[in-house]
PDB file of N, CA, C and O in Angstrom:
ATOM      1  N   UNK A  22      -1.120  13.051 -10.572  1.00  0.00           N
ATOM      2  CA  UNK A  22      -1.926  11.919 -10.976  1.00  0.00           C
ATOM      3  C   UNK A  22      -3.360  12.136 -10.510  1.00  0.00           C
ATOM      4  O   UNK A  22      -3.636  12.634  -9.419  1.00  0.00           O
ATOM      5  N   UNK A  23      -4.247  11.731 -11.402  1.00  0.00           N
ATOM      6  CA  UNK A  23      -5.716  11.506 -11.138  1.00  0.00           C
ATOM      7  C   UNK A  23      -6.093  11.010 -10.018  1.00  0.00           C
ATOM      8  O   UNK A  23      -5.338  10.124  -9.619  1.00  0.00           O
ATOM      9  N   UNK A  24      -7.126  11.276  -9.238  1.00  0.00           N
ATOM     10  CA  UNK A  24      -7.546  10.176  -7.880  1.00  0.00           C
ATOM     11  C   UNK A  24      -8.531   9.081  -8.486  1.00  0.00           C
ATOM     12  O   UNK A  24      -9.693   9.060  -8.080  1.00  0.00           O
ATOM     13  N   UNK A  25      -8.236   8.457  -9.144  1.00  0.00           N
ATOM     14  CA  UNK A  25      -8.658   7.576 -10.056  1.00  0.00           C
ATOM     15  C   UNK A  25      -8.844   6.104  -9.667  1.00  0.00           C
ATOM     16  O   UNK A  25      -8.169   5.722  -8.711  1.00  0.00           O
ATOM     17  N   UNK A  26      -9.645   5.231 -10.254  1.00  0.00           N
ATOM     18  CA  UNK A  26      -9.371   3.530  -9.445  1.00  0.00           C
ATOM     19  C   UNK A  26      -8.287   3.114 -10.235  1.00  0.00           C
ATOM     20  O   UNK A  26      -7.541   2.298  -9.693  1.00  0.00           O
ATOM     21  N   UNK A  27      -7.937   3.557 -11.673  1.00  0.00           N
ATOM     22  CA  UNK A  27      -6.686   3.239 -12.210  1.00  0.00           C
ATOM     23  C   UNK A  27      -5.355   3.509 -11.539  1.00  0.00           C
ATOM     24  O   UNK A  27      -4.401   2.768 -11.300  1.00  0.00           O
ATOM     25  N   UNK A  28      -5.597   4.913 -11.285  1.00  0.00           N
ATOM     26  CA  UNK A  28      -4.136   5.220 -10.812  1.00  0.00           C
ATOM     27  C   UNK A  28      -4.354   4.543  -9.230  1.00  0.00           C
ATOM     28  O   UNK A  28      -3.206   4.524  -8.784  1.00  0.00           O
ATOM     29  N   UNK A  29      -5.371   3.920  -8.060  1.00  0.00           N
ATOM     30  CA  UNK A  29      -5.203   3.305  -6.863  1.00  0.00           C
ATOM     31  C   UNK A  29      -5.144   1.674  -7.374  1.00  0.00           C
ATOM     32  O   UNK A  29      -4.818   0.927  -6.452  1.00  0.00           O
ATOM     33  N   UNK A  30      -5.372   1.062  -8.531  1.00  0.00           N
ATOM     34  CA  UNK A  30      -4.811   0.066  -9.209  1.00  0.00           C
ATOM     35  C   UNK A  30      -3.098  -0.598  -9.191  1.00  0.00           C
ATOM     36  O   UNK A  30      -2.472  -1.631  -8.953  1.00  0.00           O
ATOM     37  N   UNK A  31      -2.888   1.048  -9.694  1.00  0.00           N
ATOM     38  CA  UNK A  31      -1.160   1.277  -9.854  1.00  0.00           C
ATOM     39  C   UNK A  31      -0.545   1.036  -8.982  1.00  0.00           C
ATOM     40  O   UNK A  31       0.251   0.099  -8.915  1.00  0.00           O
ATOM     41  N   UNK A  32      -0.917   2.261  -7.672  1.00  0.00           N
ATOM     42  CA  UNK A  32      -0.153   2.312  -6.604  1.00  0.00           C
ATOM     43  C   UNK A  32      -0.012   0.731  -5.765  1.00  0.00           C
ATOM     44  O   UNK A  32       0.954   0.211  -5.204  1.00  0.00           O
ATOM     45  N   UNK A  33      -1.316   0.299  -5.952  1.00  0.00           N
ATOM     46  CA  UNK A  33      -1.230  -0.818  -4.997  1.00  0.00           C
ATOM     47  C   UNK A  33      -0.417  -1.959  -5.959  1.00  0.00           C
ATOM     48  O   UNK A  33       0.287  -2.729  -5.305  1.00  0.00           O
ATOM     49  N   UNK A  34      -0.423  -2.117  -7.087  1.00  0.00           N
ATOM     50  CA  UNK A  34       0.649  -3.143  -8.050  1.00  0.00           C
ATOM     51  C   UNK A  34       2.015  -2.502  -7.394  1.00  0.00           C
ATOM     52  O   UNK A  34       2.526  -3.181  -6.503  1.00  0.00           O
ATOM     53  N   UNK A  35       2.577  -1.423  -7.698  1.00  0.00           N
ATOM     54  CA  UNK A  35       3.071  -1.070  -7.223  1.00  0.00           C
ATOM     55  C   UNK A  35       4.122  -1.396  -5.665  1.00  0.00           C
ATOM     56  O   UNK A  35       5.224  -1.945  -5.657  1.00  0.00           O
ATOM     57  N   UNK A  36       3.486  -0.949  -4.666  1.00  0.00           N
ATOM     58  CA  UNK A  36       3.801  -1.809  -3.392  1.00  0.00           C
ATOM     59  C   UNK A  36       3.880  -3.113  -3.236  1.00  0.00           C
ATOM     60  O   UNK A  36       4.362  -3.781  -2.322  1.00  0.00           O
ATOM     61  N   UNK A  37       3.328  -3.426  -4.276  1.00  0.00           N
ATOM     62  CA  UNK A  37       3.128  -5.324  -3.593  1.00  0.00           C
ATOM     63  C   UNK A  37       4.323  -5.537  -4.579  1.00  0.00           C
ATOM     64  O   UNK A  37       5.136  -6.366  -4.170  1.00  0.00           O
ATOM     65  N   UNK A  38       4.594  -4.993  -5.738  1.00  0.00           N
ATOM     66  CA  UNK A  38       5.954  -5.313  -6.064  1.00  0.00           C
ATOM     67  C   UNK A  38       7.322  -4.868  -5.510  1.00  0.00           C
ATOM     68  O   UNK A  38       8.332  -5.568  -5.434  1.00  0.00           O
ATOM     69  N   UNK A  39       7.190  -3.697  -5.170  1.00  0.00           N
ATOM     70  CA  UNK A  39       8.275  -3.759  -4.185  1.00  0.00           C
ATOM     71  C   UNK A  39       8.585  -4.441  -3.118  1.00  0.00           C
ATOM     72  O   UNK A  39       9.677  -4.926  -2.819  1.00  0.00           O
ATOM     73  N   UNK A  40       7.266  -4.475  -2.364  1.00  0.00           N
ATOM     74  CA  UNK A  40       7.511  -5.683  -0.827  1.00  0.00           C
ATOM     75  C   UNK A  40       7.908  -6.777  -1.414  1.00  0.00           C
ATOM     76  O   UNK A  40       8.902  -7.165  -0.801  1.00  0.00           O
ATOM     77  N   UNK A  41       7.617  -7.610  -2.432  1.00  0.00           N
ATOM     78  CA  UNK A  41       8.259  -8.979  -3.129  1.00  0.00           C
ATOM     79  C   UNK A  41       9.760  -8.574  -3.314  1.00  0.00           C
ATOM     80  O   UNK A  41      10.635  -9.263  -2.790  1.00  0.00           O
ATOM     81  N   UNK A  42      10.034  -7.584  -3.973  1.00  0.00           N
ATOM     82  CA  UNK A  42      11.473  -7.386  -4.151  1.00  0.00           C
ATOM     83  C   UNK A  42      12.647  -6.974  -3.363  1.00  0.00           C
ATOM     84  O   UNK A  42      13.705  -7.602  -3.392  1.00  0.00           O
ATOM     85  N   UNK A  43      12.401  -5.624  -2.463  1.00  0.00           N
ATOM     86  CA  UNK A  43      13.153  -5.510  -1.727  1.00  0.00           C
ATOM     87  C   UNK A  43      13.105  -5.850  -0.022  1.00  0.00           C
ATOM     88  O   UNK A  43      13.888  -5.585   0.890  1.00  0.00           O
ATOM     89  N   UNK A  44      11.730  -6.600  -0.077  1.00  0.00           N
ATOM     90  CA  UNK A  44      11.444  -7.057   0.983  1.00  0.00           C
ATOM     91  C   UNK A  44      11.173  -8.784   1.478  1.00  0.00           C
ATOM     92  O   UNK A  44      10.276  -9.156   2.235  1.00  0.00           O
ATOM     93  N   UNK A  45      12.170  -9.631   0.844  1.00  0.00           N
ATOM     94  CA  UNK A  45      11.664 -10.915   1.153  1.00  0.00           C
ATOM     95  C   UNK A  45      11.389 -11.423   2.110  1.00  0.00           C
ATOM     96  O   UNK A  45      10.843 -12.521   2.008  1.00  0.00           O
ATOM     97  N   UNK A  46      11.674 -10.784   3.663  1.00  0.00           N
ATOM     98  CA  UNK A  46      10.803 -11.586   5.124  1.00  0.00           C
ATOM     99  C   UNK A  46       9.848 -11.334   4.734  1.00  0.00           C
ATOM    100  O   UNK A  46       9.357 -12.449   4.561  1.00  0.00           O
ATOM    101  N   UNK A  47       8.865 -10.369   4.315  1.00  0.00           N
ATOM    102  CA  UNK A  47       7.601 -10.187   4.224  1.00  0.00           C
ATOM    103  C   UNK A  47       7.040 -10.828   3.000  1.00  0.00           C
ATOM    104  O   UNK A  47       7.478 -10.932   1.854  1.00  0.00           O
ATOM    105  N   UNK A  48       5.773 -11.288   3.668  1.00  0.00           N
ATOM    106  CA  UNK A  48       4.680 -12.049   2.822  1.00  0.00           C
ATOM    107  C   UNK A  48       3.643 -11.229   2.605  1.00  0.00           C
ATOM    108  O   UNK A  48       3.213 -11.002   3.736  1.00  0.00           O
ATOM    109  N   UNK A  49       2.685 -10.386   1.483  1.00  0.00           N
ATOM    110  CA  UNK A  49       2.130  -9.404   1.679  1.00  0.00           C
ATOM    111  C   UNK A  49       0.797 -10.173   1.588  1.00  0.00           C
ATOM    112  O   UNK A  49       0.682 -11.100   0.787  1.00  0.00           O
ATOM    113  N   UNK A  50      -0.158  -9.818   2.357  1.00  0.00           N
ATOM    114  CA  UNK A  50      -1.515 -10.169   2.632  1.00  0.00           C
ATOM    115  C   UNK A  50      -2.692  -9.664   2.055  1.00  0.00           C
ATOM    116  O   UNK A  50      -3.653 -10.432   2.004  1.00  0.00           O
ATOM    117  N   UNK A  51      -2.802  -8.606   1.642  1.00  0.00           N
ATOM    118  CA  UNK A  51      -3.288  -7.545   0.803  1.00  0.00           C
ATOM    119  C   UNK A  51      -2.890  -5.972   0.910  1.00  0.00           C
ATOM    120  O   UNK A  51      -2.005  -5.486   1.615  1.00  0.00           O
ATOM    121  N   UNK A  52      -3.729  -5.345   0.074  1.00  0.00           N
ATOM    122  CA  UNK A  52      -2.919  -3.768  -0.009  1.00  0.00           C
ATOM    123  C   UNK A  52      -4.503  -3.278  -0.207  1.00  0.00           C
ATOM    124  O   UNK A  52      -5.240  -4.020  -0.855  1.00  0.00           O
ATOM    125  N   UNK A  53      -5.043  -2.012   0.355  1.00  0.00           N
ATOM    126  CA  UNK A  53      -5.826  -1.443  -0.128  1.00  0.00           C
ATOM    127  C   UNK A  53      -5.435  -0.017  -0.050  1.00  0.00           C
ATOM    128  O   UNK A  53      -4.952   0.674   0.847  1.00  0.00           O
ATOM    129  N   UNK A  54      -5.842   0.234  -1.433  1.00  0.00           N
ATOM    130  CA  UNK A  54      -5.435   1.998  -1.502  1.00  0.00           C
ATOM    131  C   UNK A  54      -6.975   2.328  -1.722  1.00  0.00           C
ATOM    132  O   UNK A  54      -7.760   1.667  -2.401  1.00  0.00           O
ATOM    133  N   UNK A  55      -7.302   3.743  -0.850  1.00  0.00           N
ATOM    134  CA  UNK A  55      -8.696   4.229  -1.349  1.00  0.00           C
ATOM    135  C   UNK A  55      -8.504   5.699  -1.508  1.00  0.00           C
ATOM    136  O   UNK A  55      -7.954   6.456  -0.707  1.00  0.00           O
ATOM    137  N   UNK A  56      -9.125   6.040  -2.851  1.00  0.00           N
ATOM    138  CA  UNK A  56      -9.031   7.647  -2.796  1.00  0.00           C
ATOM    139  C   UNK A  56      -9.631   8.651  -1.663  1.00  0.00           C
ATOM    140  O   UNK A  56     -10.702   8.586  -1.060  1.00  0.00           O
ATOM    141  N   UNK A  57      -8.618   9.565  -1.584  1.00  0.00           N
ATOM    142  CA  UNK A  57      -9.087  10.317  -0.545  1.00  0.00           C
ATOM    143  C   UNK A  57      -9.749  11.953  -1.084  1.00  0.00           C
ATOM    144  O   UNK A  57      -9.232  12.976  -0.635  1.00  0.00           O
ATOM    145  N   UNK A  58     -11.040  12.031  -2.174  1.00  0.00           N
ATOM    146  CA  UNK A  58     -10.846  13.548  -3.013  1.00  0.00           C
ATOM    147  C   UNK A  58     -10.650  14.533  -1.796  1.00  0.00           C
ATOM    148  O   UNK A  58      -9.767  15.336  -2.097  1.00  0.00           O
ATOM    149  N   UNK A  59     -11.097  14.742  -0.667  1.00  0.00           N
ATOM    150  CA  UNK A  59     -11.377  15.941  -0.103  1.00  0.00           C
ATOM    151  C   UNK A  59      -9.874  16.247   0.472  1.00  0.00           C
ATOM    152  O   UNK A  59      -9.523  17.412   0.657  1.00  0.00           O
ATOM    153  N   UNK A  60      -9.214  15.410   0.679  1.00  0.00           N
ATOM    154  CA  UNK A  60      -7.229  15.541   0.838  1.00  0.00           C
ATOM    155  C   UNK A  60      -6.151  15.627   0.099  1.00  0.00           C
ATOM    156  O   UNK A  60      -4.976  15.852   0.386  1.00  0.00           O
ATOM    157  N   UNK A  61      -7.209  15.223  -1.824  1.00  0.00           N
ATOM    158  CA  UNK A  61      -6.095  15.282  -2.619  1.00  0.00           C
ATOM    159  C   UNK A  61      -5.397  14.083  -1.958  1.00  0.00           C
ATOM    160  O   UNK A  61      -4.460  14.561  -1.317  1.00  0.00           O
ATOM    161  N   UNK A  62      -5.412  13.106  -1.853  1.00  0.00           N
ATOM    162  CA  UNK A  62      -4.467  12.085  -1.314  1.00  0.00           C
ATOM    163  C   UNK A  62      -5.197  10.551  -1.427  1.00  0.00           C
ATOM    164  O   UNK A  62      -6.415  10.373  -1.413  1.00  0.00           O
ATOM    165  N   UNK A  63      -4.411   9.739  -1.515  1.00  0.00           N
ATOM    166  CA  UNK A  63      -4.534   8.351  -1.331  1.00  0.00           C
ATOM    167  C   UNK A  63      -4.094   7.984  -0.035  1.00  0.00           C
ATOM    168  O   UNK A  63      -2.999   8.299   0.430  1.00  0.00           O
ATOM    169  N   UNK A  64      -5.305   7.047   0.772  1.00  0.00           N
ATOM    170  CA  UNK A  64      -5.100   6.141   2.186  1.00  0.00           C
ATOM    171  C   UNK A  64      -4.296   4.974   1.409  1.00  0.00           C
ATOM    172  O   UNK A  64      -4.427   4.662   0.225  1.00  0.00           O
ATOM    173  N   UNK A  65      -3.593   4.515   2.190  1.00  0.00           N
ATOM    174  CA  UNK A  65      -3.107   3.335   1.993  1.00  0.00           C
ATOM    175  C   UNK A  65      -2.795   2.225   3.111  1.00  0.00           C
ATOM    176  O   UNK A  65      -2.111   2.492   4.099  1.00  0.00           O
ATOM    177  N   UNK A  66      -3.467   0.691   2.829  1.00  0.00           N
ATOM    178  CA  UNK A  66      -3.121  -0.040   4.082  1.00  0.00           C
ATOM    179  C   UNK A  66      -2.781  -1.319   4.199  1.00  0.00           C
ATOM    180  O   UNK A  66      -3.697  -2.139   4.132  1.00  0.00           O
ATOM    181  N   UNK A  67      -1.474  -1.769   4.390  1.00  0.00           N
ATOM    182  CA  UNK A  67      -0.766  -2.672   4.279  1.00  0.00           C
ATOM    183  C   UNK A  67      -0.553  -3.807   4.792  1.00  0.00           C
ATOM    184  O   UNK A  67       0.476  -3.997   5.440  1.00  0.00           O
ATOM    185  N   UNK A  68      -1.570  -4.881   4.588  1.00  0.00           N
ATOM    186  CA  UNK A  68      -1.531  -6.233   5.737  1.00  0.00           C
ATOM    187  C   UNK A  68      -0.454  -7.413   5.145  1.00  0.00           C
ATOM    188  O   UNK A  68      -0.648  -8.004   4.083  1.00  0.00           O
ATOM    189  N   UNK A  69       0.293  -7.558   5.713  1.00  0.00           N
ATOM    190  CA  UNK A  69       1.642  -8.595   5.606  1.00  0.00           C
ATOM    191  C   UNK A  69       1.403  -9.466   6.960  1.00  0.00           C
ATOM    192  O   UNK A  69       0.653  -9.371   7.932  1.00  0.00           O
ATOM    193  N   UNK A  70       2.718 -10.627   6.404  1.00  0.00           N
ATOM    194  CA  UNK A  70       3.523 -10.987   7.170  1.00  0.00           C
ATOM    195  C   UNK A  70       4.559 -11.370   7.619  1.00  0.00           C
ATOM    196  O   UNK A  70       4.937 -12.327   6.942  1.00  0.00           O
ATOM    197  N   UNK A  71       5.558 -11.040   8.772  1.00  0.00           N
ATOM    198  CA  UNK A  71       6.673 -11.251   8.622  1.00  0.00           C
ATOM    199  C   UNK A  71       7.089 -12.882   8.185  1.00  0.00           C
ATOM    200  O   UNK A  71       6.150 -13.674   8.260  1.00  0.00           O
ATOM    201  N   UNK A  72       8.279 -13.377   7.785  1.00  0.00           N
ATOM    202  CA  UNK A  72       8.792 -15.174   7.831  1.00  0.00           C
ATOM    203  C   UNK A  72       8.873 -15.493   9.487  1.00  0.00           C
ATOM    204  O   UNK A  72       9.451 -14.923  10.413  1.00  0.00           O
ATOM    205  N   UNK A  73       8.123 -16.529   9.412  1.00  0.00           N
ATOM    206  CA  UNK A  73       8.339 -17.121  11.237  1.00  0.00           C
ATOM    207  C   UNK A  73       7.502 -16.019  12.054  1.00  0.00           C
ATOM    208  O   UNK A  73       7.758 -16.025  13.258  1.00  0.00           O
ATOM    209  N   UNK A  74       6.667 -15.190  11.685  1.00  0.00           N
ATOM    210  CA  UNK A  74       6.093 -14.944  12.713  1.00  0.00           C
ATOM    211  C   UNK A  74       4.239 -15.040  12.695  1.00  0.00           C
ATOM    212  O   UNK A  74       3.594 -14.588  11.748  1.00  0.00           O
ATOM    213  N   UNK A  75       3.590 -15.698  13.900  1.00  0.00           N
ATOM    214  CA  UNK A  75       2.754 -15.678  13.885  1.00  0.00           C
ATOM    215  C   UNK A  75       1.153 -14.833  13.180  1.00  0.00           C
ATOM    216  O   UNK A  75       0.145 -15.134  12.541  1.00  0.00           O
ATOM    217  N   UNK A  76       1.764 -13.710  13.791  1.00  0.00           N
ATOM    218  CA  UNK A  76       0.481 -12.636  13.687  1.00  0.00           C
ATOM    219  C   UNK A  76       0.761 -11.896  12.523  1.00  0.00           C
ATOM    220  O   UNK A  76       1.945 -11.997  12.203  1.00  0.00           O
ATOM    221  N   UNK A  77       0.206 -11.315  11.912  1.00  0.00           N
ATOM    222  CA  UNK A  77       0.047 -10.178  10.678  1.00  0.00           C
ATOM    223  C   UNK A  77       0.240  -8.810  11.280  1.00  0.00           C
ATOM    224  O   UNK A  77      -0.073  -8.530  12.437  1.00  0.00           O
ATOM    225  N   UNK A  78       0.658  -8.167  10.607  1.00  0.00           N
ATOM    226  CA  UNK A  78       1.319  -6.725  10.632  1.00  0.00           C
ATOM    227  C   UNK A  78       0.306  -6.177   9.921  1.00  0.00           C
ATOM    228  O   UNK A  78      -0.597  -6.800   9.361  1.00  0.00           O
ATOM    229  N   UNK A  79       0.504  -4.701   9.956  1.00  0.00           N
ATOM    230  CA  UNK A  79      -0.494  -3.775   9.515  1.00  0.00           C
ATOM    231  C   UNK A  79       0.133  -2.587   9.454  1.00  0.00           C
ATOM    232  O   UNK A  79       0.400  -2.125  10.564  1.00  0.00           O
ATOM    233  N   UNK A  80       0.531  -1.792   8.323  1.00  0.00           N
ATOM    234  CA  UNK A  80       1.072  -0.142   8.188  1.00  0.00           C
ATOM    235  C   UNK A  80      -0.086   0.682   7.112  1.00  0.00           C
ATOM    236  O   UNK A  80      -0.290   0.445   5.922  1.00  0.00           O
ATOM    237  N   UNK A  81      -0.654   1.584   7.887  1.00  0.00           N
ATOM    238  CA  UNK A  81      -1.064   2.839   7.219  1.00  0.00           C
ATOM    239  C   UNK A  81      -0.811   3.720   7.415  1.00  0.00           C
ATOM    240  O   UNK A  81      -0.550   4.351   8.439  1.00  0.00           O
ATOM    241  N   UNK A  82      -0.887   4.068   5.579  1.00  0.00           N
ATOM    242  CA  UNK A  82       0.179   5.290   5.308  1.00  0.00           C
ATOM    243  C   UNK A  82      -1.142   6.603   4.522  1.00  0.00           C
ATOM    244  O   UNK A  82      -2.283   6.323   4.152  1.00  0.00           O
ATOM    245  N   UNK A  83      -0.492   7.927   4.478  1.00  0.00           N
ATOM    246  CA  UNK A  83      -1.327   8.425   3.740  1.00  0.00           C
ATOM    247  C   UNK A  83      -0.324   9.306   2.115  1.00  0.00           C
ATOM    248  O   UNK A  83       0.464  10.252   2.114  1.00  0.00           O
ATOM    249  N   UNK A  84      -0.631   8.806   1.442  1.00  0.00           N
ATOM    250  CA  UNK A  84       0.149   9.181  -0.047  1.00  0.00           C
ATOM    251  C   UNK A  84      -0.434  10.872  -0.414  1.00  0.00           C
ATOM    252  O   UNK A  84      -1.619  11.205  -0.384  1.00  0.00           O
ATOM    253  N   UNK A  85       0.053  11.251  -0.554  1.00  0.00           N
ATOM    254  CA  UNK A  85      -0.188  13.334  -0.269  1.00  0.00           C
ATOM    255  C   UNK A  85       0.376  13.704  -1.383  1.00  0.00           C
ATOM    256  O   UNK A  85       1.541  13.342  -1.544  1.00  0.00           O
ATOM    257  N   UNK A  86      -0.370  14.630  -2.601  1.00  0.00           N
ATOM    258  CA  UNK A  86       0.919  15.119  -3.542  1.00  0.00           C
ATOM    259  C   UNK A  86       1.393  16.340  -2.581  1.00  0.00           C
ATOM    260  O   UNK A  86       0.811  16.820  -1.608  1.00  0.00           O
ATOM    261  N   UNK A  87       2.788  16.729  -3.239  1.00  0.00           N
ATOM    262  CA  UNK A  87       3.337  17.829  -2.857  1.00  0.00           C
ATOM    263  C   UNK A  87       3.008  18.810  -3.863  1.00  0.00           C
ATOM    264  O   UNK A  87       3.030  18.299  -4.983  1.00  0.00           O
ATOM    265  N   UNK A  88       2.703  20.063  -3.864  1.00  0.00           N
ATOM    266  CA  UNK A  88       2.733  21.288  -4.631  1.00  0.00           C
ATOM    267  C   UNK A  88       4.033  22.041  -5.091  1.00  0.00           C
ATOM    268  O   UNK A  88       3.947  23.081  -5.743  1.00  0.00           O
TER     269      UNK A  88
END
């Protein structure tokens, strides 16, 4: 895939539909994916929150093609 704002469009529709689906404690807060050209890769960073809990969570990930 392209490092594209379409295809970091995708990815992030993407996640936020899965966290709705296979993840119902979590409430997702936003998603930002930003291209990474010089890694060939997409950052990705995930602000939720769990049900019943106070504070917001946070996971970043880095999306890498494989060769």
């Amino acid at each position: 895939e392209p490092l594209s704002p379409i295809t970091a469009f995708s990815i992030r529709q993407q996640i936020i539909d899965a966290i709705s689906i296979y993840e119902p404690r979590a409430r997702t807060l936003d998603v930002a994916v930003v291209a990474d050209d010089k890694n060939n890769a997409f950052k990705v960073t995930i602000y939720f929150r769990v049900t019943n809990e106070p504070e917001q969570a946070t996971v970043n990930l880095v999306l890498k093609r494989l060769r």
